[in-house]
Short mmCIF file of C-alpha atoms in Angstrom, two decimals:
data_model
loop_
_atom_site.label_atom_id
_atom_site.label_comp_id
_atom_site.label_asym_id
_atom_site.label_seq_id
_atom_site.Cartn_x
_atom_site.Cartn_y
_atom_site.Cartn_z
CA MET A 1266 -38.60 193.26 86.94
CA GLU A 1267 -40.21 193.58 83.33
CA LYS A 1268 -41.84 189.48 81.40
CA ILE A 1269 -42.58 188.94 78.23
CA THR A 1270 -43.91 187.06 76.44
CA ILE A 1271 -43.56 185.12 72.57
CA TYR A 1272 -45.88 183.04 71.27
CA HIS A 1273 -45.05 181.77 67.48
CA THR A 1274 -45.25 179.07 64.61
CA ASN A 1275 -43.88 177.33 61.61
CA ASP A 1276 -44.79 175.07 59.08
CA ILE A 1277 -48.50 174.86 59.33
CA HIS A 1278 -47.92 174.48 55.25
CA SER A 1279 -51.95 174.93 54.64
CA GLN A 1280 -52.76 172.01 56.37
CA LEU A 1281 -55.60 173.94 58.75
CA SER A 1282 -57.15 171.16 61.06
CA TYR A 1283 -56.39 173.06 63.71
CA TRP A 1284 -55.78 176.53 62.33
CA PRO A 1285 -59.40 177.82 64.15
CA ARG A 1286 -58.75 176.55 68.02
CA ILE A 1287 -54.81 177.93 67.31
CA ALA A 1288 -55.84 181.52 65.76
CA HIS A 1289 -58.68 181.43 68.65
CA TYR A 1290 -56.03 180.72 71.17
CA LEU A 1291 -53.15 182.91 70.29
CA THR A 1292 -55.91 186.20 69.82
CA GLN A 1293 -57.80 185.42 73.07
CA GLU A 1294 -53.47 184.87 74.80
CA LYS A 1295 -52.43 188.11 73.34
CA GLN A 1296 -55.68 190.01 74.82
CA ARG A 1297 -54.94 188.22 78.10
CA LEU A 1298 -51.91 189.11 78.70
CA MET A 1299 -51.87 192.84 76.82
CA ASN A 1300 -54.68 193.70 79.83
CA LYS A 1301 -52.20 192.93 82.08
CA LYS A 1302 -49.95 194.93 80.63
CA GLU A 1303 -47.41 192.26 79.86
CA THR A 1304 -45.13 192.78 76.56
CA VAL A 1305 -46.57 189.05 74.16
CA PHE A 1306 -45.67 188.99 70.41
CA VAL A 1307 -46.98 186.90 67.97
CA PHE A 1308 -44.92 185.23 64.96
CA ASP A 1309 -44.43 182.84 63.13
CA ASP A 1310 -41.43 181.26 60.64
CA GLY A 1311 -42.35 180.25 57.45
CA ASP A 1312 -43.82 178.47 54.65
CA ALA A 1313 -47.88 179.58 56.78
CA ILE A 1314 -48.78 178.17 53.14
CA ASP A 1315 -47.55 175.45 51.37
CA ARG A 1316 -50.27 175.53 47.36
CA VAL A 1317 -50.95 171.33 48.32
CA HIS A 1318 -53.78 173.24 50.41
CA PRO A 1319 -56.42 174.27 47.03
CA LEU A 1320 -57.00 176.98 48.93
CA THR A 1321 -53.52 178.50 48.72
CA GLU A 1322 -53.47 176.95 45.09
CA ALA A 1323 -56.66 178.56 43.94
CA THR A 1324 -55.72 182.16 45.59
CA ASP A 1325 -51.20 182.28 45.06
CA GLY A 1326 -51.31 181.86 48.85
CA LYS A 1327 -53.91 184.77 49.70
CA ALA A 1328 -56.32 183.07 51.31
CA ILE A 1329 -53.52 181.95 54.26
CA ALA A 1330 -51.76 185.49 54.31
CA GLU A 1331 -55.91 186.75 55.81
CA LEU A 1332 -56.10 183.20 57.74
CA LEU A 1333 -52.70 184.29 59.23
CA HIS A 1334 -54.41 187.87 60.40
CA ASP A 1335 -56.97 185.76 62.78
CA GLY A 1336 -54.27 184.97 65.35
CA ALA A 1337 -53.35 188.05 65.47
CA TYR A 1338 -49.33 187.74 64.33
CA ASP A 1339 -47.21 190.81 64.70
CA ALA A 1340 -44.63 189.84 62.23
CA VAL A 1341 -44.26 186.30 59.61
CA THR A 1342 -40.67 185.40 57.14
CA ILE A 1343 -40.99 183.45 54.69
CA GLY A 1344 -39.81 179.52 54.02
CA ASN A 1345 -39.46 177.50 50.96
CA ASN A 1346 -42.88 177.45 49.86
CA GLU A 1347 -43.33 181.25 50.60
CA GLY A 1348 -40.78 182.53 48.27
CA VAL A 1349 -39.93 179.64 45.46
CA GLY A 1350 -43.33 177.98 45.65
CA ASN A 1351 -44.63 180.90 44.26
CA THR A 1352 -43.71 183.01 40.95
CA LYS A 1353 -42.03 187.19 42.01
CA ALA A 1354 -44.77 188.90 40.38
CA GLN A 1355 -47.24 185.90 43.52
CA LEU A 1356 -44.93 186.79 45.88
CA ASN A 1357 -45.12 190.43 45.25
CA ASP A 1358 -48.82 190.45 45.78
CA LEU A 1359 -49.36 187.98 48.71
CA TYR A 1360 -48.99 189.98 51.31
CA SER A 1361 -50.69 193.29 49.61
CA GLU A 1362 -52.79 193.73 52.48
CA ALA A 1363 -51.54 192.25 54.54
CA ARG A 1364 -51.96 194.33 58.27
CA TYR A 1365 -48.84 192.23 60.05
CA GLU A 1366 -44.52 192.52 59.75
CA VAL A 1367 -42.96 190.98 57.02
CA VAL A 1368 -39.13 190.58 58.02
CA VAL A 1369 -36.68 189.40 55.11
CA SER A 1370 -33.70 189.93 56.29
CA ASN A 1371 -31.82 188.47 53.14
CA LEU A 1372 -33.73 189.08 49.80
CA LYS A 1373 -33.76 191.34 47.37
CA ASP A 1374 -34.73 192.18 44.28
CA LYS A 1375 -32.30 191.17 41.57
CA GLU A 1376 -33.10 193.73 39.37
CA THR A 1377 -32.42 197.01 41.40
CA ASN A 1378 -30.97 195.12 45.10
CA SER A 1379 -32.86 196.25 47.03
CA ARG A 1380 -35.18 194.83 48.95
CA PRO A 1381 -39.12 193.99 47.88
CA ASP A 1382 -42.13 197.40 49.70
CA TRP A 1383 -42.77 194.21 50.64
CA ALA A 1384 -40.14 193.16 52.68
CA ARG A 1385 -38.51 194.45 55.59
CA GLU A 1386 -34.82 194.14 56.76
CA ILE A 1387 -35.50 194.69 60.62
CA VAL A 1388 -38.28 195.29 62.28
CA LEU A 1389 -37.11 197.40 66.23
CA LEU A 1390 -39.32 195.47 68.81
CA GLU A 1391 -40.94 197.30 72.21
CA THR A 1392 -41.55 196.12 75.60
CA ASN A 1393 -43.90 197.39 78.09
CA GLY A 1394 -39.98 197.59 80.37
CA ARG A 1395 -38.81 199.83 77.78
CA HIS A 1396 -36.54 197.31 76.17
CA THR A 1397 -35.70 197.14 72.50
CA PHE A 1398 -35.13 193.68 70.36
CA ALA A 1399 -34.28 193.52 66.98
CA LEU A 1400 -36.19 191.16 64.99
CA VAL A 1401 -34.65 189.32 62.69
CA GLY A 1402 -36.39 187.33 59.86
CA LEU A 1403 -33.56 184.15 57.89
CA THR A 1404 -35.33 182.21 54.94
CA ILE A 1405 -33.12 180.11 53.82
CA PRO A 1406 -31.06 180.54 50.65
CA LEU A 1407 -31.99 178.72 47.44
CA PRO A 1408 -29.90 179.73 45.15
CA MET A 1409 -30.98 178.78 41.68
CA SER A 1410 -34.21 178.98 42.40
CA TYR A 1411 -34.37 182.22 44.21
CA ASP A 1412 -31.65 183.54 40.94
CA SER A 1413 -34.22 181.65 38.02
CA LEU A 1414 -36.79 183.95 39.70
CA GLY A 1415 -36.48 187.03 39.58
CA TRP A 1416 -34.44 187.14 43.03
CA ASN A 1417 -30.96 187.35 45.06
CA VAL A 1418 -31.49 185.68 48.77
CA GLU A 1419 -28.39 186.56 50.57
CA ASP A 1420 -26.20 184.15 52.94
CA PRO A 1421 -28.11 184.61 56.29
CA PHE A 1422 -24.39 184.19 58.32
CA HIS A 1423 -22.79 187.96 55.46
CA VAL A 1424 -26.69 189.06 56.68
CA LEU A 1425 -26.16 188.68 60.76
CA ASP A 1426 -23.07 189.61 60.69
CA GLU A 1427 -23.82 193.46 59.03
CA LEU A 1428 -26.90 193.57 61.15
CA ILE A 1429 -25.78 192.86 64.21
CA ARG A 1430 -22.65 195.26 63.67
CA SER A 1431 -25.30 198.36 62.74
CA TYR A 1432 -27.30 197.03 65.80
CA ARG A 1433 -26.09 196.18 68.01
CA ASN A 1434 -25.56 199.04 70.61
CA LYS A 1435 -29.03 200.29 69.53
CA VAL A 1436 -30.79 197.57 71.79
CA ASP A 1437 -30.42 195.14 73.81
CA GLY A 1438 -30.48 191.64 71.91
CA PHE A 1439 -31.47 189.54 68.52
CA ILE A 1440 -34.52 187.91 68.48
CA LEU A 1441 -34.68 185.82 64.96
CA LEU A 1442 -36.95 184.75 62.76
CA SER A 1443 -35.17 181.58 61.04
CA HIS A 1444 -36.21 179.29 58.58
CA LEU A 1445 -32.86 177.90 57.51
CA GLY A 1446 -32.87 174.77 59.54
CA LEU A 1447 -32.24 173.42 63.07
CA PRO A 1448 -28.64 172.88 62.32
CA THR A 1449 -27.81 176.27 60.62
CA ASP A 1450 -30.09 177.19 63.82
CA ARG A 1451 -26.94 175.74 66.11
CA GLU A 1452 -24.26 177.09 63.85
CA ILE A 1453 -25.44 180.88 64.45
CA ALA A 1454 -26.06 180.25 68.00
CA GLU A 1455 -22.40 179.38 68.54
CA ARG A 1456 -21.88 182.30 66.72
CA TYR A 1457 -23.48 184.85 67.68
CA PRO A 1458 -24.16 185.73 71.73
CA GLU A 1459 -25.68 188.70 70.49
CA VAL A 1460 -28.59 186.23 69.31
CA LEU A 1461 -30.99 185.89 72.82
CA ILE A 1462 -33.88 183.64 70.90
CA ILE A 1463 -33.43 181.62 67.73
CA MET A 1464 -37.21 180.15 66.86
CA GLY A 1465 -36.06 177.75 63.85
CA GLY A 1466 -38.47 176.40 60.92
CA ASN A 1467 -37.56 174.36 57.84
CA THR A 1468 -37.23 171.13 59.25
CA HIS A 1469 -39.87 170.57 61.04
CA HIS A 1470 -38.12 170.75 64.41
CA LEU A 1471 -40.17 170.39 67.58
CA LEU A 1472 -38.32 171.50 70.52
CA PRO A 1473 -40.43 170.59 73.74
CA GLU A 1474 -38.07 172.48 76.53
CA GLY A 1475 -35.81 174.30 73.44
CA GLU A 1476 -31.93 174.21 73.45
CA MET A 1477 -30.22 176.13 75.49
CA ILE A 1478 -26.37 177.20 73.36
CA GLU A 1479 -24.40 179.48 74.45
CA GLY A 1480 -26.29 181.83 75.89
CA THR A 1481 -28.72 181.58 72.72
CA LEU A 1482 -32.32 179.85 72.95
CA ILE A 1483 -33.17 177.43 70.12
CA ALA A 1484 -36.82 176.28 70.02
CA GLY A 1485 -39.19 175.49 67.38
CA ALA A 1486 -43.29 174.12 66.92
CA GLY A 1487 -43.08 171.02 64.73
CA LYS A 1488 -45.22 171.03 61.70
CA PHE A 1489 -48.44 170.93 60.68
CA GLY A 1490 -50.29 172.99 63.16
CA THR A 1491 -50.13 170.60 66.21
CA HIS A 1492 -48.10 172.72 68.74
CA ILE A 1493 -47.80 176.09 69.66
CA GLY A 1494 -43.96 177.59 71.36
CA LYS A 1495 -43.72 180.46 73.70
CA ILE A 1496 -41.59 181.83 75.24
CA THR A 1497 -41.51 183.75 78.49
CA LEU A 1498 -38.16 186.57 79.37
CA GLU A 1499 -38.02 187.47 82.61
CA TYR A 1500 -35.46 190.25 84.23
CA GLY A 1501 -34.62 190.71 86.68
CA LYS A 1502 -31.91 193.25 88.76
CA ASP A 1503 -29.18 194.49 87.60
CA ASN A 1504 -30.57 193.14 84.32
CA GLN A 1505 -30.40 189.67 84.46
CA ILE A 1506 -32.32 187.92 81.42
CA LEU A 1507 -33.65 184.67 82.45
CA MET A 1508 -34.65 182.45 79.19
CA THR A 1509 -37.82 179.25 79.07
CA ALA A 1510 -39.40 177.29 76.00
CA GLU A 1511 -42.28 175.07 76.29
CA VAL A 1512 -44.56 173.31 73.32
CA ILE A 1513 -48.69 173.76 73.71
CA ASP A 1514 -49.84 170.53 71.72
CA VAL A 1515 -53.05 171.88 70.42
CA ARG A 1516 -54.14 168.92 69.93
CA SER A 1517 -54.52 167.66 73.48
CA GLN A 1518 -54.32 171.48 75.19
CA VAL A 1519 -55.95 173.74 73.71
CA ASP A 1520 -59.49 173.15 73.19
CA PRO A 1521 -61.44 173.01 70.25
CA VAL A 1522 -63.46 175.94 68.64
CA PRO A 1523 -67.65 174.71 67.52
CA ASP A 1524 -67.84 173.51 63.80
CA GLU A 1525 -63.85 174.17 63.29
CA HIS A 1526 -63.95 171.22 61.22
CA VAL A 1527 -67.12 172.50 59.13
CA ASP A 1528 -65.49 174.96 57.98
CA MET A 1529 -61.28 174.24 57.45
CA ASN A 1530 -63.78 171.46 55.23
CA GLU A 1531 -65.45 174.20 53.97
CA LEU A 1532 -62.28 175.75 52.68
CA TYR A 1533 -61.43 173.07 51.41
CA ARG A 1534 -64.00 172.78 49.03
CA ILE A 1535 -64.82 176.56 48.15
CA GLY A 1536 -60.16 175.80 46.86
CA ASN A 1537 -61.56 173.46 44.74
CA ARG A 1538 -64.45 175.53 42.99
CA MET A 1539 -62.56 177.92 41.99
CA LEU A 1540 -59.94 175.27 40.33
CA GLU A 1541 -62.87 173.89 39.20
CA HIS A 1542 -64.10 176.58 37.05
CA GLU A 1543 -60.23 177.21 35.30
CA VAL A 1544 -60.64 174.78 32.76
CA LEU A 1545 -57.27 174.47 30.78
CA GLY A 1546 -58.22 172.25 27.22
CA GLU A 1547 -59.87 169.09 26.57
CA LEU A 1548 -58.21 165.37 26.26
CA ASN A 1549 -59.79 163.06 23.97
CA HIS A 1550 -58.58 159.73 25.62
CA PRO A 1551 -57.97 159.33 29.08
CA LEU A 1552 -53.86 160.09 30.44
CA ASN A 1553 -53.08 156.85 33.27
CA LYS A 1554 -50.54 157.97 35.95
CA GLU A 1555 -49.23 154.32 35.56
CA GLN A 1556 -46.95 153.53 32.45
CA VAL A 1557 -49.45 150.71 31.40
CA ALA A 1558 -50.07 151.70 27.64
CA GLU A 1559 -48.97 154.91 25.41
CA PRO A 1560 -49.81 158.09 25.99
CA ASN A 1561 -50.43 158.01 29.34
CA LEU A 1562 -49.62 161.37 31.76
CA ILE A 1563 -45.97 160.52 32.37
CA SER A 1564 -45.31 160.70 28.83
CA LEU A 1565 -47.49 164.10 27.90
CA THR A 1566 -45.47 165.68 30.89
CA LEU A 1567 -41.81 165.03 29.32
CA ALA A 1568 -43.38 166.17 26.45
CA ALA A 1569 -44.44 169.10 27.84
CA MET A 1570 -40.80 169.95 29.51
CA THR A 1571 -39.36 169.31 26.74
CA SER A 1572 -41.51 172.11 24.89
CA LEU A 1573 -39.90 174.53 26.42
CA SER A 1574 -36.91 174.10 25.71
CA GLU A 1575 -33.97 172.63 22.40
CA THR A 1576 -33.29 169.19 23.71
CA ASN A 1577 -35.38 166.29 23.46
CA ILE A 1578 -33.86 163.79 26.10
CA ALA A 1579 -35.35 164.63 30.22
CA VAL A 1580 -36.13 162.45 32.54
CA VAL A 1581 -38.95 162.16 35.23
CA ASN A 1582 -39.50 159.73 39.45
CA THR A 1583 -43.07 158.29 38.45
CA GLY A 1584 -43.99 159.36 42.11
CA LEU A 1585 -44.49 162.42 41.19
CA PHE A 1586 -47.79 161.28 39.64
CA LEU A 1587 -50.37 161.15 42.22
CA GLU A 1588 -53.65 160.37 39.88
CA SER A 1589 -55.21 160.08 36.30
CA LEU A 1590 -56.55 162.52 33.48
CA PRO A 1591 -60.32 161.47 32.32
CA LYS A 1592 -61.08 161.60 28.50
CA GLY A 1593 -62.73 165.14 28.21
CA LEU A 1594 -62.73 168.67 29.75
CA ILE A 1595 -59.67 168.86 32.29
CA ASN A 1596 -59.57 171.65 34.56
CA ARG A 1597 -56.99 173.13 37.79
CA ARG A 1598 -58.61 170.71 40.53
CA GLN A 1599 -57.28 167.69 37.98
CA LEU A 1600 -54.36 169.59 37.04
CA HIS A 1601 -53.39 170.14 40.79
CA GLU A 1602 -54.53 166.66 42.08
CA ALA A 1603 -52.46 164.89 39.67
CA LEU A 1604 -49.51 166.83 40.79
CA PRO A 1605 -49.32 168.87 43.34
CA HIS A 1606 -45.71 169.23 44.71
CA PRO A 1607 -44.26 172.78 44.26
CA MET A 1608 -42.16 172.39 41.62
CA ARG A 1609 -40.12 173.49 38.51
CA VAL A 1610 -38.54 172.47 35.73
CA VAL A 1611 -34.79 172.65 35.09
CA GLU A 1612 -31.59 172.84 32.08
CA VAL A 1613 -28.99 171.39 33.34
CA SER A 1614 -26.20 171.07 30.72
CA MET A 1615 -22.91 168.07 30.96
CA ASN A 1616 -20.79 166.86 28.47
CA GLY A 1617 -21.03 162.43 28.30
CA ASN A 1618 -18.39 162.01 30.79
CA SER A 1619 -20.74 163.49 33.26
CA LEU A 1620 -24.47 162.67 31.70
CA LYS A 1621 -22.53 158.62 31.22
CA ARG A 1622 -22.17 158.94 35.17
CA LEU A 1623 -25.71 160.12 36.39
CA LEU A 1624 -26.67 157.40 34.12
CA ASN A 1625 -25.52 154.57 36.07
CA GLN A 1626 -25.88 155.64 39.08
CA MET A 1627 -30.05 156.59 37.86
CA GLU A 1628 -29.60 152.48 36.77
CA GLN A 1629 -27.90 151.53 39.78
CA GLN A 1630 -30.28 152.75 42.36
CA ARG A 1631 -33.86 151.94 40.59
CA GLU A 1632 -35.14 149.69 42.35
CA LYS A 1633 -34.42 150.59 45.71
CA LEU A 1634 -36.30 153.85 44.29
CA LYS A 1635 -39.00 151.97 43.38
CA ILE A 1636 -40.55 151.78 46.22
CA LEU A 1637 -38.61 154.21 48.70
CA PRO A 1638 -40.59 156.26 50.54
CA VAL A 1639 -39.48 159.82 50.44
CA LYS A 1640 -41.12 163.53 51.49
CA GLY A 1641 -39.95 167.10 51.72
CA TYR A 1642 -38.31 169.50 48.75
CA GLY A 1643 -41.73 169.70 47.57
CA PHE A 1644 -42.33 166.13 47.08
CA ARG A 1645 -46.00 165.52 47.99
CA GLY A 1646 -46.43 161.90 47.43
CA LYS A 1647 -45.27 158.51 48.61
CA ILE A 1648 -42.64 156.74 47.45
CA PHE A 1649 -40.38 158.20 44.48
CA GLY A 1650 -41.12 155.29 41.67
CA ASP A 1651 -39.57 154.65 38.60
CA LEU A 1652 -37.55 157.33 36.87
CA TYR A 1653 -38.59 157.34 32.84
CA PHE A 1654 -36.19 158.98 30.96
CA GLN A 1655 -37.41 160.10 27.15
CA GLY A 1656 -34.76 160.19 24.09
CA ILE A 1657 -32.24 157.90 26.56
CA LYS A 1658 -32.33 154.82 26.19
CA LYS A 1659 -30.23 152.11 27.51
CA ASN A 1660 -28.75 148.79 27.13
CA LYS A 1661 -26.14 146.62 28.89
CA GLU A 1662 -23.25 148.02 26.45
CA ASN A 1663 -24.25 151.20 25.33
CA ILE A 1664 -26.08 154.65 25.67
CA TYR A 1665 -28.23 155.89 22.97
CA ILE A 1666 -29.41 159.88 22.91
CA ASN A 1667 -31.71 160.71 20.42
CA GLU A 1668 -31.59 157.16 19.44
CA LYS A 1669 -27.22 157.61 18.85
CA GLU A 1670 -25.13 156.35 20.81
CA LEU A 1671 -23.76 158.65 23.74
CA ASP A 1672 -19.95 160.88 23.12
CA LYS A 1673 -18.80 161.39 25.55
CA ASN A 1674 -16.62 164.87 24.23
CA ARG A 1675 -20.53 166.11 23.52
CA GLN A 1676 -22.91 168.23 25.17
CA TYR A 1677 -25.84 167.41 26.06
CA LYS A 1678 -29.25 169.51 27.91
CA LEU A 1679 -30.61 166.79 30.49
CA ILE A 1680 -34.02 168.52 30.92
CA THR A 1681 -35.15 167.61 34.93
CA VAL A 1682 -37.67 168.91 37.80
CA ASP A 1683 -35.52 170.36 39.94
CA TYR A 1684 -36.04 167.98 42.62
CA PHE A 1685 -33.54 165.86 41.24
CA LEU A 1686 -30.81 168.68 42.55
CA TYR A 1687 -31.63 168.30 46.11
CA VAL A 1688 -32.44 164.58 47.12
CA PRO A 1689 -28.45 162.69 47.86
CA PHE A 1690 -29.26 160.11 44.75
CA PHE A 1691 -27.71 161.77 41.65
CA PRO A 1692 -25.26 163.88 43.32
CA GLU A 1693 -23.24 164.07 39.84
CA LEU A 1694 -26.06 165.99 38.56
CA GLN A 1695 -25.55 167.80 41.63
CA ALA A 1696 -21.85 168.47 40.09
CA GLN A 1697 -23.62 170.08 37.47
CA THR A 1698 -23.06 173.67 37.45
CA SER A 1699 -24.48 174.79 34.19
CA VAL A 1700 -28.52 174.80 35.56
CA ARG A 1701 -31.12 177.25 34.87
CA MET A 1702 -34.56 177.08 35.29
CA ILE A 1703 -36.99 176.70 31.62
CA SER A 1704 -39.63 178.96 33.30
CA PRO A 1705 -41.09 180.36 36.06
CA GLY A 1706 -44.38 178.39 36.10
CA LEU A 1707 -44.45 175.25 39.00
CA LEU A 1708 -44.50 171.96 37.16
CA ARG A 1709 -48.62 171.70 36.37
CA THR A 1710 -48.77 174.51 34.78
CA ILE A 1711 -46.56 173.22 32.14
CA VAL A 1712 -48.40 170.43 31.43
CA GLY A 1713 -51.67 172.72 31.73
CA ASN A 1714 -50.49 175.53 29.69
CA TYR A 1715 -49.65 172.40 26.80
CA ILE A 1716 -52.87 170.77 27.61
CA ALA A 1717 -53.94 174.61 26.79
CA HIS A 1718 -52.06 174.38 23.60
CA GLN A 1719 -52.52 171.00 22.28
CA THR A 1720 -56.31 172.04 22.44
CA SER A 1721 -55.72 174.76 20.78
CA ASN A 1722 -54.09 173.04 17.27
CA LEU A 1723 -57.15 170.00 17.35
CA LEU A 1724 -59.92 173.26 17.48
CA ASP A 1725 -57.88 174.70 14.36
CA GLU A 1726 -57.37 171.06 13.10
CA ARG A 1727 -61.20 171.07 13.68
CA LYS A 1728 -61.66 174.67 11.29
CA GLU A 1729 -59.32 174.08 9.01
CA SER A 1730 -61.38 169.80 8.10
CA SER A 1731 -65.32 171.80 8.04
#
């Protein structure tokens, strides 16, 4: 007879309102069960980090990676916010001081074709009753984003095939930390009876009692730290195993910690102060977030995007722009508040026919998208907004690219944000195969660098004129 308890979180996204009570609860429960000589593990399924929080932005996520120590975590995997919300160098440094295991079974360095030093392919978990489990971590494959950042993210089913083949005779079962989404978790449960438990994230699913599929227990604890997942495994006679899942509502079932909101607000202020100290450049006129006059923040962003490519045509959605920039010195806090999205800029090559179909798709949906509430895929605004173009004009009869009528047989390169490749609005764009990320920096980093460069040019002109 043996009882094993697993606590798990997922998709906290740097939402720290309830973090002190989460950390205190996990630490206390872990110690309580250990004092009873029971086996207990604490895991996170990814997207603990989100650059929407100023402290996460200011520290490249390391402040959140450090905070996880307060929750007595044994192991974590990464989500897309850790994986593609950071440059390669930032991700390689993210867990440099971690005292918990980081298990990512399907990520390799493109240059070396080996796993990064900070990640484990698999972790063997030993229980007090001498049962052994193989802990696997799988993150969602986003090949275009990972590839451009220097990573090879492998197919999770291929990885599971290999790991199960290698370890099935060495362990009592497999436990999966999944940042693949609930539909994929269900498919894994149907295909792999060796996987006993799947703790899932990415799709923010909350499963109050879990789901049992083909003998595999699937669990999910929602999003933003409102719930903690709890799984219990009990071994009975003849090594029969009973598995149950539940969720603990942190808002109502976990006692608050004294001054928790004061402490978390202070972390927010610390992050903002750090960002304020990094001045990017100076604007000699304000940049409005709306298209009320030229120049504005939208047109400057398009200019910054196309400055990294040979092409001059680009498109963004106005919902990306959440705050205006004032005249004068501009710091990272202001830019972070204006463009909080973890998005990158891509160059899509297509022929004139494809570009025409794409622009027609955009025009057909334009009015609907102006007021459409959207979320996910890195978008941190509220509505999609209008479409704003550079180098593209369209009337009822013709499309003009840089003042010349579109040539159906010519190859064009269009600059946009990677978000456009994931949302379901533009199938013609998603059908394109020639896509490259033009900078490892996020959109706001590109805009900040552009402002700094423009400021540098202005200073040079002032020196010359004097």
